[in-house]
Short mmCIF file of N, CA and C in Angstrom, two decimals:
data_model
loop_
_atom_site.label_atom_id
_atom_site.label_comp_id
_atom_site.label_asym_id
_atom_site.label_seq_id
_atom_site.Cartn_x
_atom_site.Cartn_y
_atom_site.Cartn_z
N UNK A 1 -24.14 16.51 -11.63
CA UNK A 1 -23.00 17.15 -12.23
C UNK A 1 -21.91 17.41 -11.19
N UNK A 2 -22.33 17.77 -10.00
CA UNK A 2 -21.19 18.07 -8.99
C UNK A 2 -20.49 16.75 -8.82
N UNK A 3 -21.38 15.60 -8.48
CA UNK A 3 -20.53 14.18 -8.32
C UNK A 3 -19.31 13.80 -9.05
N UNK A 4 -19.70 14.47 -9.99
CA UNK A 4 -18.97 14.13 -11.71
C UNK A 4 -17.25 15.02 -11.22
N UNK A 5 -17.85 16.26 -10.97
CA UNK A 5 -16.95 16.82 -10.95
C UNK A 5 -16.03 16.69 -9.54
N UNK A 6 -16.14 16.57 -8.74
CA UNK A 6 -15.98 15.91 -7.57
C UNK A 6 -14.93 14.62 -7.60
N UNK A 7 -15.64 13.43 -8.36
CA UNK A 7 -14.90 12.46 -8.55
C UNK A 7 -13.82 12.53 -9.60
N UNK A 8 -13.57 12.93 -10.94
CA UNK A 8 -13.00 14.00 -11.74
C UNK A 8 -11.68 14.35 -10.53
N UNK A 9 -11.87 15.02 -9.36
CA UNK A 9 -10.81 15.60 -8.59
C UNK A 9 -9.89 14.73 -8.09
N UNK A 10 -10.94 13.90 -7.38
CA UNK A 10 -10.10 12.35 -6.46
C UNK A 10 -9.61 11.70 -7.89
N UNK A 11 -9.86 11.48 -8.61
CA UNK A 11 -9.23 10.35 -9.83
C UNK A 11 -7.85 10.17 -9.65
N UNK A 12 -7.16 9.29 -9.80
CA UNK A 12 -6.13 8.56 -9.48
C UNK A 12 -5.49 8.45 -11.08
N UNK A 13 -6.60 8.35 -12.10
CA UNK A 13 -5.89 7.76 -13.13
C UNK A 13 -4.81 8.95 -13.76
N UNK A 14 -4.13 8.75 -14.02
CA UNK A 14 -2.50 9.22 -15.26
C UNK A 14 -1.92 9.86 -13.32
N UNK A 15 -2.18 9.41 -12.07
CA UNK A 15 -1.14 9.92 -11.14
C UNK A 15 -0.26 9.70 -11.73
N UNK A 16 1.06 9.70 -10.88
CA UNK A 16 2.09 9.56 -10.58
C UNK A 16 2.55 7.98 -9.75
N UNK A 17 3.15 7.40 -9.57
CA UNK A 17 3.25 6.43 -8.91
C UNK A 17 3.88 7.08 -7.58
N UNK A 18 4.12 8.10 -7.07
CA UNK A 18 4.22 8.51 -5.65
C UNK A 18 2.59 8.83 -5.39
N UNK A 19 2.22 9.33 -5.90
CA UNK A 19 0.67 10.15 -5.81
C UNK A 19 -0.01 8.71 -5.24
N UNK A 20 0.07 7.70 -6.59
CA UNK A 20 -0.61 6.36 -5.86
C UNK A 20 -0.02 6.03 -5.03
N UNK A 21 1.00 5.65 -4.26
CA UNK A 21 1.32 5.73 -2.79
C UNK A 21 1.22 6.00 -2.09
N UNK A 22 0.93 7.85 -2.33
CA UNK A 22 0.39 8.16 -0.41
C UNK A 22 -0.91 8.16 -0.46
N UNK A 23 -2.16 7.65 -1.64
CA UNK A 23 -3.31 7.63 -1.61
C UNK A 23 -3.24 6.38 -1.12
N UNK A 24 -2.68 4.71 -1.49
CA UNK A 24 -2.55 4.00 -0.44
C UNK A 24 -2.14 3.99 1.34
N UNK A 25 -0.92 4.53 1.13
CA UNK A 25 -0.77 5.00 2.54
C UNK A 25 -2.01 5.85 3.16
N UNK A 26 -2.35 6.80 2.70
CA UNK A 26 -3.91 7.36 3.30
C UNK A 26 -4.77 5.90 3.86
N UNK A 27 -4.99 5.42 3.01
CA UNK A 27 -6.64 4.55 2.89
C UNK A 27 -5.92 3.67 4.16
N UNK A 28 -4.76 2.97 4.27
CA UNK A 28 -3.71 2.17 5.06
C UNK A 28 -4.17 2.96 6.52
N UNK A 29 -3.90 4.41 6.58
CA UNK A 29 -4.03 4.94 7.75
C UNK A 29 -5.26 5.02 8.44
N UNK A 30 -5.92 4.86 7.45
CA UNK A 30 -7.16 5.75 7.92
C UNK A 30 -8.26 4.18 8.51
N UNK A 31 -7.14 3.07 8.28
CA UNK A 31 -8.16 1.97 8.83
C UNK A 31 -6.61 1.42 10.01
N UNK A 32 -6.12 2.11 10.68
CA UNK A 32 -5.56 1.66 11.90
C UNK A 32 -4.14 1.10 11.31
N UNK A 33 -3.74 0.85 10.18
CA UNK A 33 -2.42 0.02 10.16
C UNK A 33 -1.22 0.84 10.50
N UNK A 34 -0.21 0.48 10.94
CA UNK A 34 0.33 0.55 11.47
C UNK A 34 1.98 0.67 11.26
N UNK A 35 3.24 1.18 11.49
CA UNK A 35 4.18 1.12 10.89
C UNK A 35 4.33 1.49 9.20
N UNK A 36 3.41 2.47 8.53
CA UNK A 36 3.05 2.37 7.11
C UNK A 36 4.52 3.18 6.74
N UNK A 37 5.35 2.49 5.40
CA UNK A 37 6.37 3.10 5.02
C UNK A 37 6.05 3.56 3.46
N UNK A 38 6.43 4.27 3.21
CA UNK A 38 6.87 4.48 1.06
C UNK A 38 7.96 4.39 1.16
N UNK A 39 8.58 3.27 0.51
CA UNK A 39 10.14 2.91 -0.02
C UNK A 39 10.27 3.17 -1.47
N UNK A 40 11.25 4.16 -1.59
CA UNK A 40 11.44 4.43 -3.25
C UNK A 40 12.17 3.28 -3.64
N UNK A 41 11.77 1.99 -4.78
CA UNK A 41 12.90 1.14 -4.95
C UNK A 41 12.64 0.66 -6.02
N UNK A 42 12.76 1.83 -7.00
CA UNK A 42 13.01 2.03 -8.38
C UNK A 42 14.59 1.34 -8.77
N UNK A 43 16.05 1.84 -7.94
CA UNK A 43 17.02 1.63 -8.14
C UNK A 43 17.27 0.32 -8.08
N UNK A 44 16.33 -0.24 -6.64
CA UNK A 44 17.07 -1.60 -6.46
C UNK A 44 16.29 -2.73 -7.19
N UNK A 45 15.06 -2.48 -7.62
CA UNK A 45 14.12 -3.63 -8.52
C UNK A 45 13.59 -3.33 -9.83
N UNK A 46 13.53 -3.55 -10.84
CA UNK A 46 12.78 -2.83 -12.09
C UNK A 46 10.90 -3.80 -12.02
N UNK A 47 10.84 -4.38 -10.87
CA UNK A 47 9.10 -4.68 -10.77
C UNK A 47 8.50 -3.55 -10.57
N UNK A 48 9.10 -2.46 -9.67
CA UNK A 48 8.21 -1.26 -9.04
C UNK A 48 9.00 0.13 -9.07
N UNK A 49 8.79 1.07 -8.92
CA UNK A 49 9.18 2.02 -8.06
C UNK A 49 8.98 2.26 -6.87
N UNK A 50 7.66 1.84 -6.33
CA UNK A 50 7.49 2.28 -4.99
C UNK A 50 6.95 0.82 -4.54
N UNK A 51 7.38 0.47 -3.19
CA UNK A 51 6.80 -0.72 -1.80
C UNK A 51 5.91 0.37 -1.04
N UNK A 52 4.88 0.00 -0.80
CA UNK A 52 4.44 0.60 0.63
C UNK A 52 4.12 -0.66 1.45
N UNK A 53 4.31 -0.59 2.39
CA UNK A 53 4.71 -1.17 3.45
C UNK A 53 3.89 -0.68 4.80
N UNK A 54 2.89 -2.16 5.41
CA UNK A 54 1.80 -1.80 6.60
C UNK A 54 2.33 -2.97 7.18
N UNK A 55 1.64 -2.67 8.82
CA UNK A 55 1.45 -3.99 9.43
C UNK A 55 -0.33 -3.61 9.87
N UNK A 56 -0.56 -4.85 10.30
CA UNK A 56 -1.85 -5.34 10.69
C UNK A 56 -1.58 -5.75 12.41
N UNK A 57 -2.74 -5.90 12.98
CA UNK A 57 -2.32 -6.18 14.70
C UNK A 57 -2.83 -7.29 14.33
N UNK A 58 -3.59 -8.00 13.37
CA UNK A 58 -4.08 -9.13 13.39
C UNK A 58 -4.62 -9.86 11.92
N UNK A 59 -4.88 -11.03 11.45
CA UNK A 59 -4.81 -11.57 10.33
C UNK A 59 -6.11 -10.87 9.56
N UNK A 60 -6.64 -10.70 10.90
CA UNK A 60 -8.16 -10.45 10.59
C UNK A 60 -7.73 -8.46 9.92
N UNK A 61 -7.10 -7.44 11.13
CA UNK A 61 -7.11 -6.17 10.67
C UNK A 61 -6.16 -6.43 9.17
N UNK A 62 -5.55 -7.42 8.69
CA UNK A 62 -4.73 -7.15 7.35
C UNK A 62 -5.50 -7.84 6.18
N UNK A 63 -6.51 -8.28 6.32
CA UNK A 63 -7.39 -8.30 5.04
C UNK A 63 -8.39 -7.18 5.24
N UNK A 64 -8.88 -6.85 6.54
CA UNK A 64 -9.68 -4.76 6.36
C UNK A 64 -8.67 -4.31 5.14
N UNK A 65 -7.32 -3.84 5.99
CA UNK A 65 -6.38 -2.55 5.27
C UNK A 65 -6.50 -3.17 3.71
N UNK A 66 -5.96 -4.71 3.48
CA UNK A 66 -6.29 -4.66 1.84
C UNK A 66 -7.63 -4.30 1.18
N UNK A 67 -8.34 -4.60 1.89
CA UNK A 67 -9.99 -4.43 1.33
C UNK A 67 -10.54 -2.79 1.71
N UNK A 68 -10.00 -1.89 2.20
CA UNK A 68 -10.18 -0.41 2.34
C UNK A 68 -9.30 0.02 1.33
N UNK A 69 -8.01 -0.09 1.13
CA UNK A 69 -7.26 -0.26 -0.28
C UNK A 69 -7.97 -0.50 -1.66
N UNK A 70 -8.01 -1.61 -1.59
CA UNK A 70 -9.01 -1.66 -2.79
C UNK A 70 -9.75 -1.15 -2.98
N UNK A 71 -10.91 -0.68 -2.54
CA UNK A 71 -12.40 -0.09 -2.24
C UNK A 71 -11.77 1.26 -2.21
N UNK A 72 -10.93 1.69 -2.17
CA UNK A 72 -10.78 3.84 -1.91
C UNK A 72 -10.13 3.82 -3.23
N UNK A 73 -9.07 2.94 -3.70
CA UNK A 73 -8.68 3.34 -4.87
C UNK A 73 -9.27 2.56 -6.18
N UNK A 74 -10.12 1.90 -6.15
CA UNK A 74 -11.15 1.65 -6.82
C UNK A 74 -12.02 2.28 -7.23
N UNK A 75 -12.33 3.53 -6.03
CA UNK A 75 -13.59 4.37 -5.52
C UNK A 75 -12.48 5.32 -6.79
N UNK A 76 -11.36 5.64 -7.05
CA UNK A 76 -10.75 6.87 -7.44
C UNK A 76 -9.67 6.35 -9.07
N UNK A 77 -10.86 5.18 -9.28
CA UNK A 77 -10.44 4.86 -10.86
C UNK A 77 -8.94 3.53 -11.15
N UNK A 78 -8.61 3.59 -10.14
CA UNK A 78 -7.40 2.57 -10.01
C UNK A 78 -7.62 1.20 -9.53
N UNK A 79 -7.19 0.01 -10.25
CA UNK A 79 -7.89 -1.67 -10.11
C UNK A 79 -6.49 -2.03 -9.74
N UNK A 80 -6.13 -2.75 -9.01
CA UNK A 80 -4.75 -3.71 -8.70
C UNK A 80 -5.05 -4.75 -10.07
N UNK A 81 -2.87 -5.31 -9.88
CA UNK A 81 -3.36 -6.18 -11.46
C UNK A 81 -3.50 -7.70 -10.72
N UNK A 82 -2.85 -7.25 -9.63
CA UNK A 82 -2.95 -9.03 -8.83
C UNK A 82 -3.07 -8.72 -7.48
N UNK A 83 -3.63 -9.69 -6.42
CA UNK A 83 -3.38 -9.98 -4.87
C UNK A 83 -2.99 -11.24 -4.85
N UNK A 84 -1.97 -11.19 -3.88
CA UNK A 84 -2.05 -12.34 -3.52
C UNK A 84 -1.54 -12.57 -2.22
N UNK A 85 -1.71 -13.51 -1.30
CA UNK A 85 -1.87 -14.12 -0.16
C UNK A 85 -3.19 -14.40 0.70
N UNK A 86 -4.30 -13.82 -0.04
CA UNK A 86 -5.15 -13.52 0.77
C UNK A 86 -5.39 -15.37 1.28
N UNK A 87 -5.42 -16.01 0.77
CA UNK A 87 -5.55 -17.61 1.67
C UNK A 87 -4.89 -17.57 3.25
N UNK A 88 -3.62 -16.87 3.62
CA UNK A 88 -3.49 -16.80 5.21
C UNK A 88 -3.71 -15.72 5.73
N UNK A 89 -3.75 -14.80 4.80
CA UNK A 89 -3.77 -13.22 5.54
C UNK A 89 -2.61 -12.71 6.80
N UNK A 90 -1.57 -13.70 6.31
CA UNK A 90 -0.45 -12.73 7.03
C UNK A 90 0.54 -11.98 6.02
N UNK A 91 0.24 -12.34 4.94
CA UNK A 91 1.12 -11.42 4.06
C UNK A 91 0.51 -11.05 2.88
N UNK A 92 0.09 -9.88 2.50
CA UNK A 92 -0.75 -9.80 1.81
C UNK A 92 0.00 -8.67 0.34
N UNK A 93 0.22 -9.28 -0.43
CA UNK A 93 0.61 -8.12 -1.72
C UNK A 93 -0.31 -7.90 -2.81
N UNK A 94 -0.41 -6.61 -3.19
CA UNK A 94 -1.26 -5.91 -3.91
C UNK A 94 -0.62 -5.15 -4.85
N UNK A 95 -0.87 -5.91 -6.25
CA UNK A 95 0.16 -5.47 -6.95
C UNK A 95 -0.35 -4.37 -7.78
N UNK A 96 0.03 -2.79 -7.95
CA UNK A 96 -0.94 -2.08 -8.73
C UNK A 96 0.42 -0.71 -9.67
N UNK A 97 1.21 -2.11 -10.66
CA UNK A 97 2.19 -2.06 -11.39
C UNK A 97 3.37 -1.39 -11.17
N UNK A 98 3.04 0.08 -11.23
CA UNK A 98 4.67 0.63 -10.15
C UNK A 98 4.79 1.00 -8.71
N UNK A 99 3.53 0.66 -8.10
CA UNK A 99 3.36 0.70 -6.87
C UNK A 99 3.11 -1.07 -6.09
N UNK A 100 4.07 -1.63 -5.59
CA UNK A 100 3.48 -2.86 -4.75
C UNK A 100 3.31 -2.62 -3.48
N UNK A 101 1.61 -3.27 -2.88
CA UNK A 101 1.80 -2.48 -1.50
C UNK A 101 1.65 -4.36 -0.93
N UNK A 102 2.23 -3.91 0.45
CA UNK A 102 2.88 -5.19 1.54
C UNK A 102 1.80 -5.16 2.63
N UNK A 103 0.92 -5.77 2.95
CA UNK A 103 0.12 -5.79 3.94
C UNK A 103 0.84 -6.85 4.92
N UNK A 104 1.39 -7.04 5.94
CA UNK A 104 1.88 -8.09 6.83
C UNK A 104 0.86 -8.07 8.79
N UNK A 105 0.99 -9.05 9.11
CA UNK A 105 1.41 -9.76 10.22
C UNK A 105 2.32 -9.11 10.67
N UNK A 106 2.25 -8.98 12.13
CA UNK A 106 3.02 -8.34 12.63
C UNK A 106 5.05 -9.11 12.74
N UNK A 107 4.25 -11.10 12.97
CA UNK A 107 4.91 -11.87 12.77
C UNK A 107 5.74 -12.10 11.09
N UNK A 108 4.90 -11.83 10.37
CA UNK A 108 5.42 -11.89 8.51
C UNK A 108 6.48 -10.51 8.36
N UNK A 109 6.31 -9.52 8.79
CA UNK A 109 7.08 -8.40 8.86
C UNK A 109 8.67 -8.04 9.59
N UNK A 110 8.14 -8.93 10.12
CA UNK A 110 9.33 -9.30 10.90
C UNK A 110 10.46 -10.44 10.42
N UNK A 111 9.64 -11.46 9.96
CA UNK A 111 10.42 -12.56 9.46
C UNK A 111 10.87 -12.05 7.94
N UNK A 112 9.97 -11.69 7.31
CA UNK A 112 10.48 -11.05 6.17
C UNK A 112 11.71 -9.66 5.62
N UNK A 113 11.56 -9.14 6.87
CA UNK A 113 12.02 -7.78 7.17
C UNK A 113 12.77 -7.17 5.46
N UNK A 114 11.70 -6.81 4.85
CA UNK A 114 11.56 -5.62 3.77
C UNK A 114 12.49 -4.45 4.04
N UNK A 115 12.17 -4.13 5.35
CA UNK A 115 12.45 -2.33 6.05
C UNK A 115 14.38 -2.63 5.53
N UNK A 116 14.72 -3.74 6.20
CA UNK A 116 15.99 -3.60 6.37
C UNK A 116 16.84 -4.13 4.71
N UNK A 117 15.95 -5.03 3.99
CA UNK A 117 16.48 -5.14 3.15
C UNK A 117 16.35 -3.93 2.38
N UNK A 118 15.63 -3.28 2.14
CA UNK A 118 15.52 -1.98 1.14
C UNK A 118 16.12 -0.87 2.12
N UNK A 119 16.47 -1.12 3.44
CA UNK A 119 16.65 0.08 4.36
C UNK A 119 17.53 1.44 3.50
N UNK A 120 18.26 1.22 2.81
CA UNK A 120 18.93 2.37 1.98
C UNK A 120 18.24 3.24 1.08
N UNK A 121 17.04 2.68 1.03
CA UNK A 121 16.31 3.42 0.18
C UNK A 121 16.00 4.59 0.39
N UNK A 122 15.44 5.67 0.10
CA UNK A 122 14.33 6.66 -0.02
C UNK A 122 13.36 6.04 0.90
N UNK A 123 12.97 6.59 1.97
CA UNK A 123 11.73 6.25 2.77
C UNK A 123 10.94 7.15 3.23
N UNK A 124 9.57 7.06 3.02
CA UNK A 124 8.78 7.97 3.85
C UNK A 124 7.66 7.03 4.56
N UNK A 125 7.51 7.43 6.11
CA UNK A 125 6.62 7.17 7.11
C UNK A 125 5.70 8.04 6.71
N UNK A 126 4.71 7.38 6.99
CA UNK A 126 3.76 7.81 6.97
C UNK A 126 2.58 7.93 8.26
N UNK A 127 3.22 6.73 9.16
CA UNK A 127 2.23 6.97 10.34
C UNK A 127 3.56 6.73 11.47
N UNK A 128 3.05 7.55 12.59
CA UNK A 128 4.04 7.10 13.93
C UNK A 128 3.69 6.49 14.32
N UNK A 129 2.26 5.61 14.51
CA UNK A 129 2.43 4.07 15.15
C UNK A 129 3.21 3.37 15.17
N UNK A 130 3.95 2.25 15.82
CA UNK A 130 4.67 1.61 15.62
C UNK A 130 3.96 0.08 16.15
#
């Protein structure tokens, strides 16, 4: 009965789509990634409200952060509706409807640069690594 109630607490389901963001950003942190942002970008796209935004030091640490992602908010009632990139693992998106989260390469993050195209947005850091 305590489990019950316990898990009941962590549940994810009817959040908020910020709520599911910094529970990504958590799970993101808590396995080393790096540079983690929440971009509000409700205004500029109608796919999402929120990007969160990681880097990886390596192809190998950016399929962990997706797969600790999955697995914590899985663990807390929430399924992504798509992934995709996992074939190179330098860019990895996880689509989990008003939240899309960005797993990159330190190299994909760069070439892609998200930060600066949404830079006007609403942003919250979440980790001071850089």
């Amino acid at each position: 009965m305590k489990e019950e109630a316990v898990k009941e607490i962590c549940s994810l389901e009817g959040a908020t789509a910020f709520e599911i963001s910094k529970a990504i950003a958590e799970a993101l942190d808590a396995k080393k990634g790096r540079d983690i942002k929440i971009i509000h970008v409700e205004e500029k796209t109608v796919i999402a409200e929120y990007f969160v935004l990681c880097t990886g030091n390596s192809n190998t640490q950016v399929k962990a952060l997706v797969g600790e992602v999955e697995y914590k908010l899985r663990e807390r009632g929430v399924e992504p509706y798509n992934i995709e990139g996992r074939d190179n693992n330098s860019w990895i998106l996880m689509d989990y409807s008003n939240v899309i989260v960005h797993v990159f390469s330190r190299e994909a993050r760069e070439f892609y640069n998200l930060d600066k195209l949404y830079g006007d947005s609403q942003t919250t850091s979440v980790s001071s690594e850089d």
